mmCIF file of C-alpha atoms and ligand atoms in Angstrom:
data_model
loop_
_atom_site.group_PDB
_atom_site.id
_atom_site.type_symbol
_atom_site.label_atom_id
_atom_site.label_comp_id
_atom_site.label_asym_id
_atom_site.label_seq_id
_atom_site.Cartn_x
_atom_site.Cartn_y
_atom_site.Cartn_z
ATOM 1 C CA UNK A 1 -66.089 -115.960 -8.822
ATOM 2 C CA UNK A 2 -68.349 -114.539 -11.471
ATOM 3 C CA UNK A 3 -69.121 -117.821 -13.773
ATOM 4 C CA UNK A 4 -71.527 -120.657 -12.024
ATOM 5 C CA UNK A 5 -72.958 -123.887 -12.762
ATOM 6 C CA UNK A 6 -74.540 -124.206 -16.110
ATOM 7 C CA UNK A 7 -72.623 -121.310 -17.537
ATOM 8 C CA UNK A 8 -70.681 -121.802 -20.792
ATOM 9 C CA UNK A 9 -66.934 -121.334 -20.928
ATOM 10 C CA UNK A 10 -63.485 -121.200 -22.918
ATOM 11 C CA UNK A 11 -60.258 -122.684 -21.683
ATOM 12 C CA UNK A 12 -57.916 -120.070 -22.211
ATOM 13 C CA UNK A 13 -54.427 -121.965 -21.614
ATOM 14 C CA UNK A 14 -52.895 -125.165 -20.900
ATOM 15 C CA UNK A 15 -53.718 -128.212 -22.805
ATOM 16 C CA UNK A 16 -56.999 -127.874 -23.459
ATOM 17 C CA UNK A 17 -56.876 -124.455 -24.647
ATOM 18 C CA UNK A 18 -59.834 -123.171 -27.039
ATOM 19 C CA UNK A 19 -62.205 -125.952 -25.868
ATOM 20 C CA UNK A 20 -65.591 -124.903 -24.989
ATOM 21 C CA UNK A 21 -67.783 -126.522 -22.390
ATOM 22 C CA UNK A 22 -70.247 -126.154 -19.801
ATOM 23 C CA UNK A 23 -69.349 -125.789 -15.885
ATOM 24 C CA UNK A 24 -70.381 -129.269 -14.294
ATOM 25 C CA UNK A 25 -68.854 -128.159 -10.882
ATOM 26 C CA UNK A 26 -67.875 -124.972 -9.246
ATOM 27 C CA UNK A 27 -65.669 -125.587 -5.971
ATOM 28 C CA UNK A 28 -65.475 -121.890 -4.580
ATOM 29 C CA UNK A 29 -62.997 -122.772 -1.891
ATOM 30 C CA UNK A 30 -60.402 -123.814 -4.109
ATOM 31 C CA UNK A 31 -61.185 -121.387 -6.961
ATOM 32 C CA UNK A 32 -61.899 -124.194 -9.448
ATOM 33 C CA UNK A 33 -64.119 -125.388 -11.718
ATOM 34 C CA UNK A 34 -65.240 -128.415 -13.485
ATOM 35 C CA UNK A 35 -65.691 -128.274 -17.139
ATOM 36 C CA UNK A 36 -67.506 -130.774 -19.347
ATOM 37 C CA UNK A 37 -65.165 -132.639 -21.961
ATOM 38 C CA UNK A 38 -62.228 -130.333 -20.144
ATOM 39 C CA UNK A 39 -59.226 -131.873 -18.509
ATOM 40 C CA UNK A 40 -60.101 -135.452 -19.021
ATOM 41 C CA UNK A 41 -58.353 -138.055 -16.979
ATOM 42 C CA UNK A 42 -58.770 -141.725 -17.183
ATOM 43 C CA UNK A 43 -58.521 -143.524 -13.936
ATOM 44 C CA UNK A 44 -58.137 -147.143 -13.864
ATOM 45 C CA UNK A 45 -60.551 -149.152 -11.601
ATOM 46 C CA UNK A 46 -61.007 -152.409 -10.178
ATOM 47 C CA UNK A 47 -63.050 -155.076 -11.175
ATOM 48 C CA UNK A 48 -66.310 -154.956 -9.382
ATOM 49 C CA UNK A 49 -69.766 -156.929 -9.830
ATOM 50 C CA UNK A 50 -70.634 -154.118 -12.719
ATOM 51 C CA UNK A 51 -67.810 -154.567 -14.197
ATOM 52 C CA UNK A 52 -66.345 -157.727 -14.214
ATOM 53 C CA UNK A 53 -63.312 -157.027 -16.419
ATOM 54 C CA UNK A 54 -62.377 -153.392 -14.450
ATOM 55 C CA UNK A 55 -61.612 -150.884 -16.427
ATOM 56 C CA UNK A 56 -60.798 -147.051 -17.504
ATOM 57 C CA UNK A 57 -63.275 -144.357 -16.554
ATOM 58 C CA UNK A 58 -62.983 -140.899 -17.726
ATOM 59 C CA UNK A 59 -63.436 -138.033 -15.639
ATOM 60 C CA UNK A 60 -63.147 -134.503 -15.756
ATOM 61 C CA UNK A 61 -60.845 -133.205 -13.501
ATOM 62 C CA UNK A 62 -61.060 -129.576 -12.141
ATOM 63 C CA UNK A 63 -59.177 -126.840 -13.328
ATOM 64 C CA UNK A 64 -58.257 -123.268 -12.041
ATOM 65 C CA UNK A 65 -61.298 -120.920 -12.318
ATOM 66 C CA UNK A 66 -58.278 -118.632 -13.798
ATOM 67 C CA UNK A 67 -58.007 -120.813 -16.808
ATOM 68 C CA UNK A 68 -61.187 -120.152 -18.204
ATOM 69 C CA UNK A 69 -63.025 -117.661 -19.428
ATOM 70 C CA UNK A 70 -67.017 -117.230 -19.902
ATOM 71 C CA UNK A 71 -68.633 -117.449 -23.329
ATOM 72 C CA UNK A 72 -71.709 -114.557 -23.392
ATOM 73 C CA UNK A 73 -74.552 -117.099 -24.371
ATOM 74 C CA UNK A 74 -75.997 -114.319 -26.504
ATOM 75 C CA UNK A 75 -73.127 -112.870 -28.564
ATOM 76 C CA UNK A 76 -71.030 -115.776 -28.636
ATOM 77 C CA UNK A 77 -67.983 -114.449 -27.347
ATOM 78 C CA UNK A 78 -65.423 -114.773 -24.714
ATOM 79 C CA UNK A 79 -66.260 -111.773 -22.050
ATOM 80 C CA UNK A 80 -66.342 -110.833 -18.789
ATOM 81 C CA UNK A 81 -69.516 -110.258 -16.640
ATOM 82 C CA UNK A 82 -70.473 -107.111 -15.265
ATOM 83 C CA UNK A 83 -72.829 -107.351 -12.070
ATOM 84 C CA UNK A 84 -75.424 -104.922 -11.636
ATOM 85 C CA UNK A 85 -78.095 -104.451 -9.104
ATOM 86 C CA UNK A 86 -81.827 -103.927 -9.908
ATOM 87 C CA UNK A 87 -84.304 -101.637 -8.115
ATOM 88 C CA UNK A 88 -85.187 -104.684 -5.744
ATOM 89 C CA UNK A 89 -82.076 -105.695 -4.961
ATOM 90 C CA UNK A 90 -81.359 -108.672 -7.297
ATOM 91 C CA UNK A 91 -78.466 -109.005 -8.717
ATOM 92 C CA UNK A 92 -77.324 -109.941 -12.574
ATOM 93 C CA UNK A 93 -74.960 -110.527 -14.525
ATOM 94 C CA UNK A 94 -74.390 -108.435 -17.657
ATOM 95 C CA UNK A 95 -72.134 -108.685 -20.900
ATOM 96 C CA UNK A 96 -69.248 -106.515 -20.893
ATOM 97 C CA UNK A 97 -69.592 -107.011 -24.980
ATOM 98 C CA UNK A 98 -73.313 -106.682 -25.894
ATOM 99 C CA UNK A 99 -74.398 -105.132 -22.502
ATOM 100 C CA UNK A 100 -76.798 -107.936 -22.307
ATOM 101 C CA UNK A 101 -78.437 -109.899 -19.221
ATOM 102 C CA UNK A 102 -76.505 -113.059 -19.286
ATOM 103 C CA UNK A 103 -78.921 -115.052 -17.342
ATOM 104 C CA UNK A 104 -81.850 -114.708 -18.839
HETATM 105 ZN ZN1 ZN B 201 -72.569 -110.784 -24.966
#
């Protein structure tokens, strides 16, 4: 997987399609991510000494790595990243758009 914690993205189908958020969660066994404000579900929960009355919490649930796509946080737009190796060895992650270093 090329996109990582922190990174912006765009949900490019299902529900929430054209929503931008940031990755809260990247599960790399099960190819899935977590995306702030993305694929909200509202579980119901107990009453407990918190909160006396229960309630709803919301929740992002994870979604398919598949069904996103990363947002290039200096051109703006939906891309793919490129990885290329420096003369030392490390590794980053360039725009396929602007050619830029994407985590910078
Ligand atoms: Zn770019």
């Amino acid at each position: 997987m090329r996109i990582k914690k922190g990174d912006t993205v765009e949900v490019i189908s299902g529900k929430d399609k054209g929503k931008r958020g940031e990755i809260l969660k990247v599960i790399p066994k099960k190819d899935r991510v977590i995306v702030e404000g993305v694929n909200i579900v509202h579980r119901h929960v107990s009453p407990t000494q918190d909160m006396p009355q229960g309630g709803i919490i919301e929740n992002e649930a994870a979604i398919h790595a598949s069904n996103v796509q990363l947002v290039c946080p200096r051109c703006d737009e939906k891309t793919r990243a490129g990885v290329e190796y420096l003369e030392d060895g490390k590794k980053v992650r360039k725009c396929k758009k602007c050619d830029e270093d994407i985590d910078k």
